[in-house]
Short mmCIF file of C-alpha atoms in Angstrom, two decimals:
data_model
loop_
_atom_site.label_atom_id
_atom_site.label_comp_id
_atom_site.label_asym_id
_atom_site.label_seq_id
_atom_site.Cartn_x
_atom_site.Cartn_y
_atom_site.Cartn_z
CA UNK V 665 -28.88 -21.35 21.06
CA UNK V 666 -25.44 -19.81 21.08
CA UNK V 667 -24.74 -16.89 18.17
CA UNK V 668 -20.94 -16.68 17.04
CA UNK V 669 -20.39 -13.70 14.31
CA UNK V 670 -16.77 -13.27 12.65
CA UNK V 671 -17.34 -17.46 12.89
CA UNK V 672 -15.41 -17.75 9.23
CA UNK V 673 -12.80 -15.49 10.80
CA UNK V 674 -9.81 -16.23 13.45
CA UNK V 675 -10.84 -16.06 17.08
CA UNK V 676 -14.78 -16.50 15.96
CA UNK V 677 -13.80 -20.35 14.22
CA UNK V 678 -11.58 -21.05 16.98
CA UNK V 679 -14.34 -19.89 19.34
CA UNK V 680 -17.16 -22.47 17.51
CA UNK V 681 -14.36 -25.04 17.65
CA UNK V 682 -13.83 -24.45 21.67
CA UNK V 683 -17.58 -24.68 22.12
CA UNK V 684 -17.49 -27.94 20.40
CA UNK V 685 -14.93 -29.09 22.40
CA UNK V 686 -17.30 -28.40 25.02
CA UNK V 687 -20.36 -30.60 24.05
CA UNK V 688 -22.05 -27.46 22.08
CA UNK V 689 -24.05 -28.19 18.83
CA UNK V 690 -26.83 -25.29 18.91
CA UNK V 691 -24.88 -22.75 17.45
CA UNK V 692 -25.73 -20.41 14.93
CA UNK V 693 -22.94 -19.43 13.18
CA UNK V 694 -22.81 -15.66 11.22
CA UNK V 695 -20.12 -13.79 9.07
CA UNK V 696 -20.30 -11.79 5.81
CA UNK V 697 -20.28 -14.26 2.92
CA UNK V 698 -24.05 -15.57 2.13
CA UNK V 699 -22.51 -19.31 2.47
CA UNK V 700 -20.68 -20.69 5.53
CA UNK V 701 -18.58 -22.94 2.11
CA UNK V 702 -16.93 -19.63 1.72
CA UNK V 703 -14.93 -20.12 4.80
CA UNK V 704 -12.37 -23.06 5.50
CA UNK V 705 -12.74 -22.74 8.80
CA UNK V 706 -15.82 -23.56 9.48
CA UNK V 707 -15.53 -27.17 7.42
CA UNK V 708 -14.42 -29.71 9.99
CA UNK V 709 -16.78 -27.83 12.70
CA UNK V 710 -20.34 -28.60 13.95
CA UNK V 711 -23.11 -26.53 14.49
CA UNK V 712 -26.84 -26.14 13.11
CA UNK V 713 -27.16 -23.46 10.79
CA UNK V 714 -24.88 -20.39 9.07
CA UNK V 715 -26.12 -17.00 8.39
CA UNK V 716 -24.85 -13.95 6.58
CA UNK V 717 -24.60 -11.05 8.68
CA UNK V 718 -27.60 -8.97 7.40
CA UNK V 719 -30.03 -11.50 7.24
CA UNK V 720 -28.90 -12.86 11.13
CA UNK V 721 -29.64 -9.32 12.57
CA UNK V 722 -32.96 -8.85 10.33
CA UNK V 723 -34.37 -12.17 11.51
CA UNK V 724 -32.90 -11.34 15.33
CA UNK V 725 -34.72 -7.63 15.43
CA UNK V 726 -37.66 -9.51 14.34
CA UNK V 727 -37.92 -11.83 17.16
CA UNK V 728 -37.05 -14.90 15.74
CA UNK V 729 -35.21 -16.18 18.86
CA UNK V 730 -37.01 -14.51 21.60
CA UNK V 731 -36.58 -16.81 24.83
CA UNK V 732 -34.01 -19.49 22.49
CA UNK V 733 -31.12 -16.80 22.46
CA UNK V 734 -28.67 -18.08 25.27
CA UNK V 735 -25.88 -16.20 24.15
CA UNK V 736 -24.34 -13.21 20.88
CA UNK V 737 -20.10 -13.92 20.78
CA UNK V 738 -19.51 -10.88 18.47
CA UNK V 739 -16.28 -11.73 16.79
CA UNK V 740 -17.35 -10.34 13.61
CA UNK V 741 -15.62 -6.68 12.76
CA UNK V 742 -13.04 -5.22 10.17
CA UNK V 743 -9.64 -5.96 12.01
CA UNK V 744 -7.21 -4.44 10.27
CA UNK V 745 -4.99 -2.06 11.86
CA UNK V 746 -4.18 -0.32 8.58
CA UNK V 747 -8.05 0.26 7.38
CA UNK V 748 -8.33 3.76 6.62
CA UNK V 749 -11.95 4.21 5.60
CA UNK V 750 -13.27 5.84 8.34
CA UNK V 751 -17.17 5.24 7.35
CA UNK V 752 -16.82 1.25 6.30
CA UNK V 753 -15.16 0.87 10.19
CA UNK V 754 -17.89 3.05 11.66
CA UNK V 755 -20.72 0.88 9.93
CA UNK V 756 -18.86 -2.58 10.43
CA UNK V 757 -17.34 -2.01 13.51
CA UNK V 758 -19.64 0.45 15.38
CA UNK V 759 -23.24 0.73 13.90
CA UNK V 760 -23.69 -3.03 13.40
CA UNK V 761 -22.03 -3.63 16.94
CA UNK V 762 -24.72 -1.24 18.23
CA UNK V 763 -27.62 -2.58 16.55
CA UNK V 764 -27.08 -6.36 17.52
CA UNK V 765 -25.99 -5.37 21.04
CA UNK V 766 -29.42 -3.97 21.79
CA UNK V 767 -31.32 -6.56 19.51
CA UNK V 768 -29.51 -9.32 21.85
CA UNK V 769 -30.44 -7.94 25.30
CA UNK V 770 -33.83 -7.23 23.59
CA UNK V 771 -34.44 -10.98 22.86
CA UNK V 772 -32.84 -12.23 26.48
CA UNK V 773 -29.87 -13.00 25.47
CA UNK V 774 -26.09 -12.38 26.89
CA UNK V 775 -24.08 -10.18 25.05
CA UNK V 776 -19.98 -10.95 24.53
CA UNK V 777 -18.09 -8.45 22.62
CA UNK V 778 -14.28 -8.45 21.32
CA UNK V 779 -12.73 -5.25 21.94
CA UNK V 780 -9.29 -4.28 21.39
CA UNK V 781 -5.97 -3.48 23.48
CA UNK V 782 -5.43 -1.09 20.19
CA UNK V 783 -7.78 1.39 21.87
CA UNK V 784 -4.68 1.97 24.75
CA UNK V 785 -2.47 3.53 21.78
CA UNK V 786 1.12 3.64 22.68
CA UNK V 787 0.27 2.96 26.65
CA UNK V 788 1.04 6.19 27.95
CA UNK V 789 -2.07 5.62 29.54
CA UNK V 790 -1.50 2.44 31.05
CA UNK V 791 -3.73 -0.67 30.26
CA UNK V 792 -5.60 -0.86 33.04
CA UNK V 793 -9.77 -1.83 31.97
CA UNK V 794 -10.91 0.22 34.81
CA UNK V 795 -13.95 2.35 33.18
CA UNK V 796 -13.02 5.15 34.95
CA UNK V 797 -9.75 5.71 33.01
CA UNK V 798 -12.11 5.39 29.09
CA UNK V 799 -12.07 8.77 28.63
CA UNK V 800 -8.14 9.09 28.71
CA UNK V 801 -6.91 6.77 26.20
CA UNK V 802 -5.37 7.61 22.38
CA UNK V 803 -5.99 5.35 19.99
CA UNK V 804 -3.61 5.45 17.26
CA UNK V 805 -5.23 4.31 13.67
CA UNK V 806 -8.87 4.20 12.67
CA UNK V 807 -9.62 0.66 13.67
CA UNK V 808 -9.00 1.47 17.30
CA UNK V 809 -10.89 3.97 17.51
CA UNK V 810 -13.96 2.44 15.71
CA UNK V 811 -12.98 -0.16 19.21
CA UNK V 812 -13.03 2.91 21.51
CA UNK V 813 -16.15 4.56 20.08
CA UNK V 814 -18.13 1.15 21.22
CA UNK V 815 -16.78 0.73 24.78
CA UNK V 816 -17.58 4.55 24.94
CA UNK V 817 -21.09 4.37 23.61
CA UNK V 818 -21.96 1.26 25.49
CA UNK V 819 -20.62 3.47 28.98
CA UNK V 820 -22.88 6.21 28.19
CA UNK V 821 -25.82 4.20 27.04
CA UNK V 822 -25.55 2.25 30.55
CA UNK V 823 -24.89 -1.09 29.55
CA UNK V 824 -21.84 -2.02 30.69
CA UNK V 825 -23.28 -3.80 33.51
CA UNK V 826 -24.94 -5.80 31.07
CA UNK V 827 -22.62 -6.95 28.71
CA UNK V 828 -19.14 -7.92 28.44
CA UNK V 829 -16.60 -5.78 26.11
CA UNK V 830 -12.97 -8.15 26.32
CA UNK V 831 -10.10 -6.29 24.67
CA UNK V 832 -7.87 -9.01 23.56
CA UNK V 833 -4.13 -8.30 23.27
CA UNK V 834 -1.83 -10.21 21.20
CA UNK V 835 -3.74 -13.13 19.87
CA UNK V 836 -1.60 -16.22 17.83
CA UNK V 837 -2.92 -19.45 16.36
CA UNK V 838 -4.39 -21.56 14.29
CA UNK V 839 -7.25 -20.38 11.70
CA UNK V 840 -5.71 -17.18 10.87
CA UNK V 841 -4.18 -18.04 7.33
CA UNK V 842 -6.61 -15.79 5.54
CA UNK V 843 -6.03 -12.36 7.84
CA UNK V 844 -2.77 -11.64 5.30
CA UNK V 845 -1.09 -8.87 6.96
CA UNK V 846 -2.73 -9.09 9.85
CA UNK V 847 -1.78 -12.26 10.69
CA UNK V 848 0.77 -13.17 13.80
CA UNK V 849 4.35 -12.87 13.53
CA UNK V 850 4.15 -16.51 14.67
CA UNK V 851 2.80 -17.51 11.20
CA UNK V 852 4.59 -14.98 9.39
CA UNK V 853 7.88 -15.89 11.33
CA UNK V 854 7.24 -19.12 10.59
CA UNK V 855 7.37 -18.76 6.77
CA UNK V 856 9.78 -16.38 7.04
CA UNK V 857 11.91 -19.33 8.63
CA UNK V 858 10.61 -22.15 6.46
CA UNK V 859 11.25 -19.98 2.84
CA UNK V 860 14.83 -18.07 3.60
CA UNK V 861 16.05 -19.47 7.02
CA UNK V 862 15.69 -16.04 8.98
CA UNK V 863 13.34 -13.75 10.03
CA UNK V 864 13.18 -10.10 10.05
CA UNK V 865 12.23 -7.67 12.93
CA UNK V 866 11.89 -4.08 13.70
CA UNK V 867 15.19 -2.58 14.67
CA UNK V 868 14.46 -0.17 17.98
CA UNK V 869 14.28 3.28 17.34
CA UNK V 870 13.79 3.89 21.34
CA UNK V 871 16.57 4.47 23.96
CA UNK V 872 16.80 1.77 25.86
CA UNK V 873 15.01 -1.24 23.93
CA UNK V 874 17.29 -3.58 22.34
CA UNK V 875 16.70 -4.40 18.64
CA UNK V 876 13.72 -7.25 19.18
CA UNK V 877 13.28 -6.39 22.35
CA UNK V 878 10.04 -4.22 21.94
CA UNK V 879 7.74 -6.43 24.20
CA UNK V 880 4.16 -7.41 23.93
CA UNK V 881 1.71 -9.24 25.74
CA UNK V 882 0.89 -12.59 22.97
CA UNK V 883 -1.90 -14.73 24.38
CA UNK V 884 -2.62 -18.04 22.28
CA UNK V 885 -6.08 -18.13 20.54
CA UNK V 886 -6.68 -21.56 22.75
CA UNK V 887 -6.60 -19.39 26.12
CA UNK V 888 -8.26 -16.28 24.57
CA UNK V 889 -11.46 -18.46 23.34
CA UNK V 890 -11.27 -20.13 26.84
CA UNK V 891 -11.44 -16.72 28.64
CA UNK V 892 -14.10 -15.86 26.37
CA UNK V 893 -16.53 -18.74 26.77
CA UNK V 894 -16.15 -18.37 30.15
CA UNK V 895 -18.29 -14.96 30.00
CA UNK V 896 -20.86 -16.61 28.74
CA UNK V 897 -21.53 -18.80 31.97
CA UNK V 898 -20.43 -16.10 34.22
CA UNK V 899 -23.27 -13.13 33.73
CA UNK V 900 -22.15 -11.45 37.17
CA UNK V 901 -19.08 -10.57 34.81
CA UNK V 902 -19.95 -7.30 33.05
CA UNK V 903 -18.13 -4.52 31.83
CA UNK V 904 -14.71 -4.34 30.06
CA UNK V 905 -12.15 -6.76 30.85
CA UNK V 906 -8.72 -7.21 29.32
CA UNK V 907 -8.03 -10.63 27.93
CA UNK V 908 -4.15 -11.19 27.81
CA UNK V 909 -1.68 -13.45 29.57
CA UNK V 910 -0.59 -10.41 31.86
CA UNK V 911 2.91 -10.96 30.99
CA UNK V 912 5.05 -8.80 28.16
CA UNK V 913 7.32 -10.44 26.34
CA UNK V 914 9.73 -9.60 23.34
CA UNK V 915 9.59 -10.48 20.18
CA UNK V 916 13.51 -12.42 20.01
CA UNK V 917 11.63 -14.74 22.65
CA UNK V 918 8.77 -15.41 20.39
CA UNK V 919 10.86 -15.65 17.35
CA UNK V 920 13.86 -17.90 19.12
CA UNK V 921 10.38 -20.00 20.58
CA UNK V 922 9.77 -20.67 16.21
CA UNK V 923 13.38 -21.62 15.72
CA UNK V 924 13.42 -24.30 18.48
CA UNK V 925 10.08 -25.78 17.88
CA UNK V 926 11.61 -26.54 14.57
CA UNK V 927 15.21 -27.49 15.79
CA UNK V 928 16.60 -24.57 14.05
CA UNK V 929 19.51 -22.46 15.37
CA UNK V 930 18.07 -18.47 15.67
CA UNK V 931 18.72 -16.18 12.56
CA UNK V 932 17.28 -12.80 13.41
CA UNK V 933 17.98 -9.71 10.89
CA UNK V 934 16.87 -6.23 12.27
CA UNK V 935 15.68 -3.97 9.88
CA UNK V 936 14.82 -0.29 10.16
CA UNK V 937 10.81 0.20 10.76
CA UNK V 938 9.17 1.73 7.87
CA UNK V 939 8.29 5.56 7.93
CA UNK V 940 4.72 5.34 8.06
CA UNK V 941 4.24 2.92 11.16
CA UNK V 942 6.89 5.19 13.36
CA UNK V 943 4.98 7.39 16.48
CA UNK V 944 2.16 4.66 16.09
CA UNK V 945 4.31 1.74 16.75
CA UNK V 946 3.34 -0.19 20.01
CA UNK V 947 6.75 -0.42 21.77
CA UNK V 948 4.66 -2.12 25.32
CA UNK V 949 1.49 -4.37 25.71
CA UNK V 950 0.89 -6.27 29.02
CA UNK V 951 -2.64 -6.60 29.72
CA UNK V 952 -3.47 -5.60 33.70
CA UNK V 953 -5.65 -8.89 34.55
CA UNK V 954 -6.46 -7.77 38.18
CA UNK V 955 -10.06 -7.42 37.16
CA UNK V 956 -10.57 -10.47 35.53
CA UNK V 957 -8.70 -12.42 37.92
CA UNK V 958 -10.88 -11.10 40.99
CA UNK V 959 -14.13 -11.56 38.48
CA UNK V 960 -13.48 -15.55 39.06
CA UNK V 961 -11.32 -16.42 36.07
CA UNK V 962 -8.17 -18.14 37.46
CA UNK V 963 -7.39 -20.24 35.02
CA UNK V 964 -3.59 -20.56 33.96
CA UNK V 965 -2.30 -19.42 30.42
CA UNK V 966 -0.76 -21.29 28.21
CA UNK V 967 3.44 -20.60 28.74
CA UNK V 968 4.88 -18.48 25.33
CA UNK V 969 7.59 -21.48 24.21
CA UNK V 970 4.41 -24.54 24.90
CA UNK V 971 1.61 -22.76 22.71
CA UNK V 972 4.25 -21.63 19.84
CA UNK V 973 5.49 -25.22 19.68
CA UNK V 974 2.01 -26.67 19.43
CA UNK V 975 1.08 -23.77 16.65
CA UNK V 976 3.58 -24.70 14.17
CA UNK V 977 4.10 -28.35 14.64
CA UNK V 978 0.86 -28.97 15.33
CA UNK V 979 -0.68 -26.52 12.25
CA UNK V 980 1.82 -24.35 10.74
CA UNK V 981 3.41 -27.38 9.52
CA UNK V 982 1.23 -28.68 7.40
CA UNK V 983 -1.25 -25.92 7.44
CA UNK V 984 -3.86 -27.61 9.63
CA UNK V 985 -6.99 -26.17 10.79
CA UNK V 986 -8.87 -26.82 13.92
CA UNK V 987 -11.20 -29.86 14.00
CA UNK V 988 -9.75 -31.06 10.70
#
């Protein structure tokens, strides 16, 4: 049996839907609501039984699964970037993360955990997932730290040869309607574009960087899920590994990448970032891949104009899910 929490939520549905792709049917499928109805994403998908979160980690503790448990994807945490209650992120994102982590590797099983690129902050560090360099990173909101707080407690508990901790970077796609504000500027581009003709971006506010031209590393959900399955197969591969295309790039070419997939000329406003996201405004992402590359995972990503097009024509327009 194969355990996917967050499976109602973005990468976790998309996840479920990869597995299926894949042959998988024994999966158990876990988020917060006490029905699996409650989440559109999980309606055209297949798999054997849904579980709310509580009740999954009760009946897991208790032995339920012993010697069944192939493998835990935790996708399941509070992902917003603006969540300020320190004590709902520690108990959603840290304490529950904890608690099934050793409950998993108690009943045999493999242990996948999503991370976060948040927990570099604004890079000064670098983003290299060497384990040595843990102790020198900022995070810059709550959220990133609840991240950094995990990958730190799992390095001092010892388990990092054990289980796998993938900090995803920019993640885009389908199944991620419901995240609001933290959805991609690929779907909120989109709309942007499909309500007023334009889109709005961040002007610069750094020497240097062009208006737009603040560059991240965006990795479609399609190769992140991929990379992510693949640790499930591949126990030798423990530790923290970045998952991200390895390549930075702007947000004009991700924007201009909208406007051609739907044979629109490029209408790009700049407008001045808002007070309280400036000094905590990520002006560089590109995910260091050595490790996972030299783990075994060679795999080529998706290219940035390819995986846009397919997003909207394929789901933005139309607002189509995975599998349906």
């Amino acid at each position: 049996m194969i355990v996917v929490t967050g499976a109602g939520g973005f990468i976790g549905s998309v996840l479920v839907w990869h597995l299926n792709q894949l042959g998988e049917r024994d999966i158990l499928c876990v988020d917060t609501h006490p029905d699996s109805r409650d989440y559109p994403n999980l309606a055209p998908l297949a798999f054997r039984e849904y579980l709310g979160h509580t009740a999954f980690l009760t009946r897991l503790k208790s032995g339920a699964w012993q010697g069944e448990l192939r493998c835990v994807f935790h996708m399941g945490a509070c992902s917003s970037t603006t969540e300020m209650d320190e004590a709902y992120l520690r108990r959603n994102n840290l304490d529950y993360a904890r608690e099934l982590c050793l409950a998993t590797l108690d009943a045999g099983g493999r242990f996948v955990h999503a991370g976060s690129a948040a927990t570099y902050g604004d890079g000064s560090e670098g983003y290299s997932d060497d384990h040595r360099h843990l102790d020198d990173l900022k995070p810059l909101n709550p959220y990133a730290w609840s991240k950094q707080h995990f990958d730190l407690w799992a390095r001092d508990a010892g388990l990092l040869d054990r289980i796998a901790v993938l900090k995803y970077f920019n993640v885009y796609g389908p199944n991620e309607w419901h995240k609001g504000a933290m959805r991609s500027m690929v779907c909120k581009g989109f709309e942007q574009i499909r309500d007023t003709g334009r889109v709005r971006l961040f002007r610069s506010d750094q020497p240097g960087v062009d208006d737009g031209g603040q560059r991240r590393d965006f990795i479609y959900v399609k190769d992140a899920v991929a990379t992510t399955e693949w640790f499930h197969s591949h126990a030798h591969a423990n530790g923290i590994y970045n998952v991200g295309t390895g390549e930075a790039n702007t947000w004009n070419r991700l924007m201009n990448a909208i406007f051609a997939a739907i044979r629109r000329e490029p209408q790009i406003e700049y407008i001045d970032m808002p007070e309280e996201l400036r000094g905590k405004y990520q002006y560089f992402t590109q995910a260091d891949i050595t490790k996972l590359r030299t783990a075994g995972w060679h795999r080529a990503f998706t290219p940035l104009e390819d995986a846009v097009s397919q997003y909207v024509r394929d789901h933005l327009v139309g607002h189509k899910s995975l599998g349906a």
